[in-house]
Amino acid sequence: MAGNSTGRIFRVTTWGESHGPAVGAVVDGCPPGIDLDEKDIQDDLNRRRPGAGPASSPRKETDRVEILSGTFEGRTTGTPISLLIRNVGAESSAYDDLRDVFRPGHGDFTYWKKYGIRDHRGGGRASGRETAARVAAGAIAKKVIAREGIAVTAFTMELGGIRARKTSFEHAGRNRLCCPDLQAAARMEKKLEESRKKGDSLGGIVEIRVTGCPPGLGEPVFEKMDADLAAALMGIGTVKGVEIGAGFAAARMAGSECNDPLTPRGFATNNAGGILAGITTGEDIVIRAACKPIPSIGMPQKTVTVFGKPVKLSVRGRHDVSVIPRILPVCEAMVSIVLADHLLRQKANK
Ligand SMILES: Cc1cc2nc3c(=O)[nH]c(=O)nc-3n(C[C@H](O)[C@H](O)[C@H](O)COP(=O)(O)O)c2cc1C
């Protein structure tokens, strides 16, 4: 299995490289009769597009999605939906220096070791560009889960070591980083600018919240909801850690603090982050994903060529300073794809 597909009933396959003619996705198993046109997908693609935020590279990608199959008169037919996003504005010549050199922190070395051949222009399948296809597929998953009242939203909780202290999710809509703390957002913007000037990059933490999820989604043992969510998010480039609910902090709590008391009106707290024994509780699902800094940086770094010769590399080309905020719609897409799949599995079980 080549690992380019995910999901059992709502099945998504992505394809394409960043400097090929296009990237895209095939979504199979989407129920018929859902209103769907390009506009439903375009908003999320625009949020992911380079140049859309303060941490972005100036690469001008139009990211226009085309729906090639699976709809009739604006509604899904239940047949495979093929989505195409043409690669416009990719400047492959900027990557000439990388033909025989491995970028530290990127997939250049591992792809070379695995396949013995690699597309050095932008990172091929390991490029952040591949996530445009996930976002397009995720927009369809969002429509599937929205029919049951489920919504998925991602926020910036930390960037460059600056943490959001207040969590007014209303505020998140009022700044480009989608950070729920406006003061922290302003400091993050400043830090991004300083990093850009140095030719460096920054990591951060994204929080994803799922509201309206019914209890009972998730399978026992190997396909638990938390296991599938973690796998889906870890499959995004730069994501190095995932925690659910209290997450790593739970390791430092006593059972009496960590357990969420049950009341006739539901759970009194939500340290479980909406999942117990791999099955949703009906509370909000709360997930955090830790993202490392973008590997391609202008600052000179030590590396080697494919022939083992040591060299210093400053990466040219147009790279982001941070995956945040562009990664927010990608996280939403992956979480929505997992939820759509489990929702349809639960319906099939009944
Ligand atoms: C939305 C998005 C945009 C990205 N943009 C870049 C980029 O401009 N330059 C870069 O070197 N890496 C970028 N990346 C990160 C690489 O894809 C990632 O670091 C690489 O595949 C190595 O995987 P790993 O970080 O999981 O080890 C981006 C990732 C995402 C999700």
mmCIF file with all atom_site columns, N, CA, C and O in Angstrom, residues 84-130:
data_model
loop_
_atom_site.group_PDB
_atom_site.id
_atom_site.type_symbol
_atom_site.label_atom_id
_atom_site.label_alt_id
_atom_site.label_comp_id
_atom_site.label_asym_id
_atom_site.label_entity_id
_atom_site.label_seq_id
_atom_site.pdbx_PDB_ins_code
_atom_site.Cartn_x
_atom_site.Cartn_y
_atom_site.Cartn_z
_atom_site.occupancy
_atom_site.B_iso_or_equiv
_atom_site.pdbx_formal_charge
_atom_site.auth_seq_id
_atom_site.auth_comp_id
_atom_site.auth_asym_id
_atom_site.auth_atom_id
_atom_site.pdbx_PDB_model_num
ATOM 1   N N  . LEU A 1 84  ? -9.407 18.928 -8.963  1.00 0.00 ? 84  LEU A N  1
ATOM 2   C CA . LEU A 1 84  ? -8.137 19.292 -9.595  1.00 0.00 ? 84  LEU A CA 1
ATOM 3   C C  . LEU A 1 84  ? -7.776 20.738 -9.260  1.00 0.00 ? 84  LEU A C  1
ATOM 4   O O  . LEU A 1 84  ? -8.629 21.624 -9.317  1.00 0.00 ? 84  LEU A O  1
ATOM 5   N N  . ILE A 1 85  ? -6.523 20.949 -8.862  1.00 0.00 ? 85  ILE A N  1
ATOM 6   C CA . ILE A 1 85  ? -6.029 22.308 -8.597  1.00 0.00 ? 85  ILE A CA 1
ATOM 7   C C  . ILE A 1 85  ? -4.737 22.460 -9.395  1.00 0.00 ? 85  ILE A C  1
ATOM 8   O O  . ILE A 1 85  ? -3.739 21.780 -9.118  1.00 0.00 ? 85  ILE A O  1
ATOM 9   N N  . ARG A 1 86  ? -4.768 23.309 -10.397 1.00 0.00 ? 86  ARG A N  1
ATOM 10  C CA . ARG A 1 86  ? -3.579 23.456 -11.244 1.00 0.00 ? 86  ARG A CA 1
ATOM 11  C C  . ARG A 1 86  ? -2.477 24.204 -10.496 1.00 0.00 ? 86  ARG A C  1
ATOM 12  O O  . ARG A 1 86  ? -2.768 25.112 -9.721  1.00 0.00 ? 86  ARG A O  1
ATOM 13  N N  . ASN A 1 87  ? -1.235 23.810 -10.747 1.00 0.00 ? 87  ASN A N  1
ATOM 14  C CA . ASN A 1 87  ? -0.091 24.500 -10.140 1.00 0.00 ? 87  ASN A CA 1
ATOM 15  C C  . ASN A 1 87  ? 0.272  25.699 -11.009 1.00 0.00 ? 87  ASN A C  1
ATOM 16  O O  . ASN A 1 87  ? 0.780  25.530 -12.106 1.00 0.00 ? 87  ASN A O  1
ATOM 17  N N  . VAL A 1 88  ? -0.048 26.869 -10.505 1.00 0.00 ? 88  VAL A N  1
ATOM 18  C CA . VAL A 1 88  ? 0.228  28.095 -11.263 1.00 0.00 ? 88  VAL A CA 1
ATOM 19  C C  . VAL A 1 88  ? 1.254  28.901 -10.463 1.00 0.00 ? 88  VAL A C  1
ATOM 20  O O  . VAL A 1 88  ? 1.155  28.980 -9.248  1.00 0.00 ? 88  VAL A O  1
ATOM 21  N N  . GLY A 1 89  ? 2.227  29.472 -11.147 1.00 0.00 ? 89  GLY A N  1
ATOM 22  C CA . GLY A 1 89  ? 3.158  30.385 -10.461 1.00 0.00 ? 89  GLY A CA 1
ATOM 23  C C  . GLY A 1 89  ? 4.302  29.702 -9.754  1.00 0.00 ? 89  GLY A C  1
ATOM 24  O O  . GLY A 1 89  ? 5.027  30.328 -8.982  1.00 0.00 ? 89  GLY A O  1
ATOM 25  N N  . ALA A 1 90  ? 4.494  28.387 -9.993  1.00 0.00 ? 90  ALA A N  1
ATOM 26  C CA . ALA A 1 90  ? 5.634  27.697 -9.373  1.00 0.00 ? 90  ALA A CA 1
ATOM 27  C C  . ALA A 1 90  ? 6.902  28.054 -10.158 1.00 0.00 ? 90  ALA A C  1
ATOM 28  O O  . ALA A 1 90  ? 6.915  27.946 -11.377 1.00 0.00 ? 90  ALA A O  1
ATOM 29  N N  . GLU A 1 91  ? 7.923  28.516 -9.458  1.00 0.00 ? 91  GLU A N  1
ATOM 30  C CA . GLU A 1 91  ? 9.181  28.869 -10.131 1.00 0.00 ? 91  GLU A CA 1
ATOM 31  C C  . GLU A 1 91  ? 10.208 27.780 -9.869  1.00 0.00 ? 91  GLU A C  1
ATOM 32  O O  . GLU A 1 91  ? 10.947 27.815 -8.892  1.00 0.00 ? 91  GLU A O  1
ATOM 33  N N  . SER A 1 92  ? 10.272 26.804 -10.764 1.00 0.00 ? 92  SER A N  1
ATOM 34  C CA . SER A 1 92  ? 11.122 25.632 -10.528 1.00 0.00 ? 92  SER A CA 1
ATOM 35  C C  . SER A 1 92  ? 12.604 25.986 -10.523 1.00 0.00 ? 92  SER A C  1
ATOM 36  O O  . SER A 1 92  ? 13.399 25.346 -9.839  1.00 0.00 ? 92  SER A O  1
ATOM 37  N N  . SER A 1 93  ? 12.998 27.022 -11.278 1.00 0.00 ? 93  SER A N  1
ATOM 38  C CA . SER A 1 93  ? 14.432 27.357 -11.377 1.00 0.00 ? 93  SER A CA 1
ATOM 39  C C  . SER A 1 93  ? 15.020 27.746 -10.012 1.00 0.00 ? 93  SER A C  1
ATOM 40  O O  . SER A 1 93  ? 16.207 27.562 -9.760  1.00 0.00 ? 93  SER A O  1
ATOM 41  N N  . ALA A 1 94  ? 14.168 28.249 -9.109  1.00 0.00 ? 94  ALA A N  1
ATOM 42  C CA . ALA A 1 94  ? 14.643 28.639 -7.768  1.00 0.00 ? 94  ALA A CA 1
ATOM 43  C C  . ALA A 1 94  ? 15.177 27.427 -7.003  1.00 0.00 ? 94  ALA A C  1
ATOM 44  O O  . ALA A 1 94  ? 15.874 27.582 -6.006  1.00 0.00 ? 94  ALA A O  1
ATOM 45  N N  . TYR A 1 95  ? 14.827 26.231 -7.478  1.00 0.00 ? 95  TYR A N  1
ATOM 46  C CA . TYR A 1 95  ? 15.222 25.012 -6.768  1.00 0.00 ? 95  TYR A CA 1
ATOM 47  C C  . TYR A 1 95  ? 16.432 24.327 -7.399  1.00 0.00 ? 95  TYR A C  1
ATOM 48  O O  . TYR A 1 95  ? 16.825 23.245 -6.960  1.00 0.00 ? 95  TYR A O  1
ATOM 49  N N  . ASP A 1 96  ? 17.040 24.980 -8.450  1.00 0.00 ? 96  ASP A N  1
ATOM 50  C CA . ASP A 1 96  ? 18.177 24.350 -9.142  1.00 0.00 ? 96  ASP A CA 1
ATOM 51  C C  . ASP A 1 96  ? 19.298 23.981 -8.177  1.00 0.00 ? 96  ASP A C  1
ATOM 52  O O  . ASP A 1 96  ? 19.925 22.937 -8.304  1.00 0.00 ? 96  ASP A O  1
ATOM 53  N N  . ASP A 1 97  ? 19.534 24.859 -7.167  1.00 0.00 ? 97  ASP A N  1
ATOM 54  C CA . ASP A 1 97  ? 20.612 24.609 -6.193  1.00 0.00 ? 97  ASP A CA 1
ATOM 55  C C  . ASP A 1 97  ? 20.390 23.321 -5.405  1.00 0.00 ? 97  ASP A C  1
ATOM 56  O O  . ASP A 1 97  ? 21.305 22.816 -4.760  1.00 0.00 ? 97  ASP A O  1
ATOM 57  N N  . LEU A 1 98  ? 19.143 22.842 -5.378  1.00 0.00 ? 98  LEU A N  1
ATOM 58  C CA . LEU A 1 98  ? 18.798 21.712 -4.505  1.00 0.00 ? 98  LEU A CA 1
ATOM 59  C C  . LEU A 1 98  ? 18.833 20.362 -5.220  1.00 0.00 ? 98  LEU A C  1
ATOM 60  O O  . LEU A 1 98  ? 18.555 19.336 -4.606  1.00 0.00 ? 98  LEU A O  1
ATOM 61  N N  . ARG A 1 99  ? 19.227 20.394 -6.528  1.00 0.00 ? 99  ARG A N  1
ATOM 62  C CA . ARG A 1 99  ? 19.188 19.146 -7.311  1.00 0.00 ? 99  ARG A CA 1
ATOM 63  C C  . ARG A 1 99  ? 19.980 18.036 -6.623  1.00 0.00 ? 99  ARG A C  1
ATOM 64  O O  . ARG A 1 99  ? 19.520 16.903 -6.527  1.00 0.00 ? 99  ARG A O  1
ATOM 65  N N  . ASP A 1 100 ? 21.177 18.367 -6.116  1.00 0.00 ? 100 ASP A N  1
ATOM 66  C CA . ASP A 1 100 ? 22.021 17.332 -5.508  1.00 0.00 ? 100 ASP A CA 1
ATOM 67  C C  . ASP A 1 100 ? 22.248 17.556 -4.019  1.00 0.00 ? 100 ASP A C  1
ATOM 68  O O  . ASP A 1 100 ? 23.149 16.969 -3.430  1.00 0.00 ? 100 ASP A O  1
ATOM 69  N N  . VAL A 1 101 ? 21.470 18.451 -3.406  1.00 0.00 ? 101 VAL A N  1
ATOM 70  C CA . VAL A 1 101 ? 21.716 18.805 -2.002  1.00 0.00 ? 101 VAL A CA 1
ATOM 71  C C  . VAL A 1 101 ? 20.478 18.487 -1.162  1.00 0.00 ? 101 VAL A C  1
ATOM 72  O O  . VAL A 1 101 ? 19.354 18.709 -1.607  1.00 0.00 ? 101 VAL A O  1
ATOM 73  N N  . PHE A 1 102 ? 20.720 17.963 0.025   1.00 0.00 ? 102 PHE A N  1
ATOM 74  C CA . PHE A 1 102 ? 19.602 17.662 0.928   1.00 0.00 ? 102 PHE A CA 1
ATOM 75  C C  . PHE A 1 102 ? 19.335 18.865 1.829   1.00 0.00 ? 102 PHE A C  1
ATOM 76  O O  . PHE A 1 102 ? 20.234 19.316 2.538   1.00 0.00 ? 102 PHE A O  1
ATOM 77  N N  . ARG A 1 103 ? 18.084 19.351 1.845   1.00 0.00 ? 103 ARG A N  1
ATOM 78  C CA . ARG A 1 103 ? 17.737 20.423 2.792   1.00 0.00 ? 103 ARG A CA 1
ATOM 79  C C  . ARG A 1 103 ? 17.610 19.822 4.192   1.00 0.00 ? 103 ARG A C  1
ATOM 80  O O  . ARG A 1 103 ? 16.848 18.865 4.373   1.00 0.00 ? 103 ARG A O  1
ATOM 81  N N  . PRO A 1 104 ? 18.300 20.383 5.183   1.00 0.00 ? 104 PRO A N  1
ATOM 82  C CA . PRO A 1 104 ? 18.094 19.903 6.558   1.00 0.00 ? 104 PRO A CA 1
ATOM 83  C C  . PRO A 1 104 ? 16.626 20.102 6.965   1.00 0.00 ? 104 PRO A C  1
ATOM 84  O O  . PRO A 1 104 ? 16.038 21.140 6.650   1.00 0.00 ? 104 PRO A O  1
ATOM 85  N N  . GLY A 1 105 ? 16.075 19.108 7.627   1.00 0.00 ? 105 GLY A N  1
ATOM 86  C CA . GLY A 1 105 ? 14.702 19.240 8.152   1.00 0.00 ? 105 GLY A CA 1
ATOM 87  C C  . GLY A 1 105 ? 13.614 18.879 7.165   1.00 0.00 ? 105 GLY A C  1
ATOM 88  O O  . GLY A 1 105 ? 12.455 18.746 7.553   1.00 0.00 ? 105 GLY A O  1
ATOM 89  N N  . HIS A 1 106 ? 13.938 18.743 5.871   1.00 0.00 ? 106 HIS A N  1
ATOM 90  C CA . HIS A 1 106 ? 12.910 18.406 4.872   1.00 0.00 ? 106 HIS A CA 1
ATOM 91  C C  . HIS A 1 106 ? 12.998 16.914 4.539   1.00 0.00 ? 106 HIS A C  1
ATOM 92  O O  . HIS A 1 106 ? 13.818 16.180 5.101   1.00 0.00 ? 106 HIS A O  1
ATOM 93  N N  . GLY A 1 107 ? 12.168 16.476 3.600   1.00 0.00 ? 107 GLY A N  1
ATOM 94  C CA . GLY A 1 107 ? 12.131 15.058 3.242   1.00 0.00 ? 107 GLY A CA 1
ATOM 95  C C  . GLY A 1 107 ? 13.130 14.669 2.166   1.00 0.00 ? 107 GLY A C  1
ATOM 96  O O  . GLY A 1 107 ? 13.094 13.541 1.674   1.00 0.00 ? 107 GLY A O  1
ATOM 97  N N  . ASP A 1 108 ? 14.034 15.597 1.786   1.00 0.00 ? 108 ASP A N  1
ATOM 98  C CA . ASP A 1 108 ? 14.949 15.322 0.657   1.00 0.00 ? 108 ASP A CA 1
ATOM 99  C C  . ASP A 1 108 ? 15.784 14.062 0.902   1.00 0.00 ? 108 ASP A C  1
ATOM 100 O O  . ASP A 1 108 ? 15.890 13.191 0.035   1.00 0.00 ? 108 ASP A O  1
ATOM 101 N N  . PHE A 1 109 ? 16.375 13.965 2.095   1.00 0.00 ? 109 PHE A N  1
ATOM 102 C CA . PHE A 1 109 ? 17.255 12.840 2.427   1.00 0.00 ? 109 PHE A CA 1
ATOM 103 C C  . PHE A 1 109 ? 16.462 11.529 2.464   1.00 0.00 ? 109 PHE A C  1
ATOM 104 O O  . PHE A 1 109 ? 16.859 10.521 1.873   1.00 0.00 ? 109 PHE A O  1
ATOM 105 N N  . THR A 1 110 ? 15.309 11.547 3.126   1.00 0.00 ? 110 THR A N  1
ATOM 106 C CA . THR A 1 110 ? 14.563 10.293 3.302   1.00 0.00 ? 110 THR A CA 1
ATOM 107 C C  . THR A 1 110 ? 13.925 9.824  1.989   1.00 0.00 ? 110 THR A C  1
ATOM 108 O O  . THR A 1 110 ? 13.881 8.619  1.714   1.00 0.00 ? 110 THR A O  1
ATOM 109 N N  . TYR A 1 111 ? 13.442 10.773 1.171   1.00 0.00 ? 111 TYR A N  1
ATOM 110 C CA . TYR A 1 111 ? 12.884 10.366 -0.137  1.00 0.00 ? 111 TYR A CA 1
ATOM 111 C C  . TYR A 1 111 ? 13.980 9.749  -1.004  1.00 0.00 ? 111 TYR A C  1
ATOM 112 O O  . TYR A 1 111 ? 13.751 8.770  -1.707  1.00 0.00 ? 111 TYR A O  1
ATOM 113 N N  . TRP A 1 112 ? 15.189 10.334 -0.936  1.00 0.00 ? 112 TRP A N  1
ATOM 114 C CA . TRP A 1 112 ? 16.323 9.822  -1.718  1.00 0.00 ? 112 TRP A CA 1
ATOM 115 C C  . TRP A 1 112 ? 16.665 8.400  -1.269  1.00 0.00 ? 112 TRP A C  1
ATOM 116 O O  . TRP A 1 112 ? 16.871 7.499  -2.075  1.00 0.00 ? 112 TRP A O  1
ATOM 117 N N  . LYS A 1 113 ? 16.700 8.196  0.044   1.00 0.00 ? 113 LYS A N  1
ATOM 118 C CA . LYS A 1 113 ? 17.026 6.867  0.587   1.00 0.00 ? 113 LYS A CA 1
ATOM 119 C C  . LYS A 1 113 ? 15.937 5.851  0.248   1.00 0.00 ? 113 LYS A C  1
ATOM 120 O O  . LYS A 1 113 ? 16.219 4.686  -0.011  1.00 0.00 ? 113 LYS A O  1
ATOM 121 N N  . LYS A 1 114 ? 14.681 6.286  0.271   1.00 0.00 ? 114 LYS A N  1
ATOM 122 C CA . LYS A 1 114 ? 13.571 5.347  0.035   1.00 0.00 ? 114 LYS A CA 1
ATOM 123 C C  . LYS A 1 114 ? 13.432 4.980  -1.447  1.00 0.00 ? 114 LYS A C  1
ATOM 124 O O  . LYS A 1 114 ? 13.307 3.824  -1.789  1.00 0.00 ? 114 LYS A O  1
ATOM 125 N N  . TYR A 1 115 ? 13.443 6.019  -2.323  1.00 0.00 ? 115 TYR A N  1
ATOM 126 C CA . TYR A 1 115 ? 13.115 5.779  -3.728  1.00 0.00 ? 115 TYR A CA 1
ATOM 127 C C  . TYR A 1 115 ? 14.332 5.798  -4.662  1.00 0.00 ? 115 TYR A C  1
ATOM 128 O O  . TYR A 1 115 ? 14.242 5.322  -5.792  1.00 0.00 ? 115 TYR A O  1
ATOM 129 N N  . GLY A 1 116 ? 15.435 6.419  -4.227  1.00 0.00 ? 116 GLY A N  1
ATOM 130 C CA . GLY A 1 116 ? 16.607 6.547  -5.098  1.00 0.00 ? 116 GLY A CA 1
ATOM 131 C C  . GLY A 1 116 ? 16.387 7.541  -6.225  1.00 0.00 ? 116 GLY A C  1
ATOM 132 O O  . GLY A 1 116 ? 17.204 7.657  -7.143  1.00 0.00 ? 116 GLY A O  1
ATOM 133 N N  . ILE A 1 117 ? 15.290 8.251  -6.187  1.00 0.00 ? 117 ILE A N  1
ATOM 134 C CA . ILE A 1 117 ? 14.978 9.298  -7.178  1.00 0.00 ? 117 ILE A CA 1
ATOM 135 C C  . ILE A 1 117 ? 14.084 10.293 -6.464  1.00 0.00 ? 117 ILE A C  1
ATOM 136 O O  . ILE A 1 117 ? 13.258 9.889  -5.623  1.00 0.00 ? 117 ILE A O  1
ATOM 137 N N  . ARG A 1 118 ? 14.250 11.580 -6.737  1.00 0.00 ? 118 ARG A N  1
ATOM 138 C CA . ARG A 1 118 ? 13.362 12.543 -6.070  1.00 0.00 ? 118 ARG A CA 1
ATOM 139 C C  . ARG A 1 118 ? 13.181 13.770 -6.946  1.00 0.00 ? 118 ARG A C  1
ATOM 140 O O  . ARG A 1 118 ? 14.070 14.117 -7.735  1.00 0.00 ? 118 ARG A O  1
ATOM 141 N N  . ASP A 1 119 ? 12.023 14.379 -6.790  1.00 0.00 ? 119 ASP A N  1
ATOM 142 C CA . ASP A 1 119 ? 11.748 15.642 -7.474  1.00 0.00 ? 119 ASP A CA 1
ATOM 143 C C  . ASP A 1 119 ? 12.218 16.738 -6.523  1.00 0.00 ? 119 ASP A C  1
ATOM 144 O O  . ASP A 1 119 ? 11.577 16.988 -5.497  1.00 0.00 ? 119 ASP A O  1
ATOM 145 N N  . HIS A 1 120 ? 13.366 17.338 -6.828  1.00 0.00 ? 120 HIS A N  1
ATOM 146 C CA . HIS A 1 120 ? 13.964 18.310 -5.897  1.00 0.00 ? 120 HIS A CA 1
ATOM 147 C C  . HIS A 1 120 ? 13.217 19.643 -5.903  1.00 0.00 ? 120 HIS A C  1
ATOM 148 O O  . HIS A 1 120 ? 13.436 20.483 -5.044  1.00 0.00 ? 120 HIS A O  1
ATOM 149 N N  . ARG A 1 121 ? 12.316 19.836 -6.898  1.00 0.00 ? 121 ARG A N  1
ATOM 150 C CA . ARG A 1 121 ? 11.655 21.143 -7.031  1.00 0.00 ? 121 ARG A CA 1
ATOM 151 C C  . ARG A 1 121 ? 10.521 21.251 -6.010  1.00 0.00 ? 121 ARG A C  1
ATOM 152 O O  . ARG A 1 121 ? 9.427  20.750 -6.235  1.00 0.00 ? 121 ARG A O  1
ATOM 153 N N  . GLY A 1 122 ? 10.829 21.833 -4.878  1.00 0.00 ? 122 GLY A N  1
ATOM 154 C CA . GLY A 1 122 ? 9.772  22.085 -3.887  1.00 0.00 ? 122 GLY A CA 1
ATOM 155 C C  . GLY A 1 122 ? 9.474  20.931 -2.949  1.00 0.00 ? 122 GLY A C  1
ATOM 156 O O  . GLY A 1 122 ? 8.689  21.084 -2.042  1.00 0.00 ? 122 GLY A O  1
ATOM 157 N N  . GLY A 1 123 ? 10.073 19.768 -3.199  1.00 0.00 ? 123 GLY A N  1
ATOM 158 C CA . GLY A 1 123 ? 9.839  18.662 -2.255  1.00 0.00 ? 123 GLY A CA 1
ATOM 159 C C  . GLY A 1 123 ? 8.853  17.618 -2.744  1.00 0.00 ? 123 GLY A C  1
ATOM 160 O O  . GLY A 1 123 ? 8.517  16.696 -2.003  1.00 0.00 ? 123 GLY A O  1
ATOM 161 N N  . GLY A 1 124 ? 8.362  17.743 -4.002  1.00 0.00 ? 124 GLY A N  1
ATOM 162 C CA . GLY A 1 124 ? 7.481  16.723 -4.564  1.00 0.00 ? 124 GLY A CA 1
ATOM 163 C C  . GLY A 1 124 ? 6.277  16.453 -3.684  1.00 0.00 ? 124 GLY A C  1
ATOM 164 O O  . GLY A 1 124 ? 5.567  17.361 -3.270  1.00 0.00 ? 124 GLY A O  1
ATOM 165 N N  . ARG A 1 125 ? 6.044  15.202 -3.340  1.00 0.00 ? 125 ARG A N  1
ATOM 166 C CA . ARG A 1 125 ? 4.889  14.826 -2.516  1.00 0.00 ? 125 ARG A CA 1
ATOM 167 C C  . ARG A 1 125 ? 5.036  15.322 -1.079  1.00 0.00 ? 125 ARG A C  1
ATOM 168 O O  . ARG A 1 125 ? 4.044  15.421 -0.356  1.00 0.00 ? 125 ARG A O  1
ATOM 169 N N  . ALA A 1 126 ? 6.304  15.567 -0.652  1.00 0.00 ? 126 ALA A N  1
ATOM 170 C CA . ALA A 1 126 ? 6.518  16.034 0.728   1.00 0.00 ? 126 ALA A CA 1
ATOM 171 C C  . ALA A 1 126 ? 6.286  17.541 0.850   1.00 0.00 ? 126 ALA A C  1
ATOM 172 O O  . ALA A 1 126 ? 6.435  18.111 1.926   1.00 0.00 ? 126 ALA A O  1
ATOM 173 N N  . SER A 1 127 ? 5.933  18.176 -0.258  1.00 0.00 ? 127 SER A N  1
ATOM 174 C CA . SER A 1 127 ? 5.719  19.618 -0.237  1.00 0.00 ? 127 SER A CA 1
ATOM 175 C C  . SER A 1 127 ? 4.409  19.970 0.469   1.00 0.00 ? 127 SER A C  1
ATOM 176 O O  . SER A 1 127 ? 3.425  19.229 0.390   1.00 0.00 ? 127 SER A O  1
ATOM 177 N N  . GLY A 1 128 ? 4.412  21.136 1.105   1.00 0.00 ? 128 GLY A N  1
ATOM 178 C CA . GLY A 1 128 ? 3.178  21.651 1.700   1.00 0.00 ? 128 GLY A CA 1
ATOM 179 C C  . GLY A 1 128 ? 2.088  21.833 0.652   1.00 0.00 ? 128 GLY A C  1
ATOM 180 O O  . GLY A 1 128 ? 0.904  21.897 0.977   1.00 0.00 ? 128 GLY A O  1
ATOM 181 N N  . ARG A 1 129 ? 2.474  21.898 -0.616  1.00 0.00 ? 129 ARG A N  1
ATOM 182 C CA . ARG A 1 129 ? 1.513  22.059 -1.713  1.00 0.00 ? 129 ARG A CA 1
ATOM 183 C C  . ARG A 1 129 ? 0.489  20.923 -1.747  1.00 0.00 ? 129 ARG A C  1
ATOM 184 O O  . ARG A 1 129 ? -0.663 21.116 -2.118  1.00 0.00 ? 129 ARG A O  1
ATOM 185 N N  . GLU A 1 130 ? 0.937  19.729 -1.382  1.00 0.00 ? 130 GLU A N  1
ATOM 186 C CA . GLU A 1 130 ? 0.033  18.556 -1.384  1.00 0.00 ? 130 GLU A CA 1
ATOM 187 C C  . GLU A 1 130 ? -1.180 18.801 -0.488  1.00 0.00 ? 130 GLU A C  1
ATOM 188 O O  . GLU A 1 130 ? -2.261 18.230 -0.718  1.00 0.00 ? 130 GLU A O  1
#
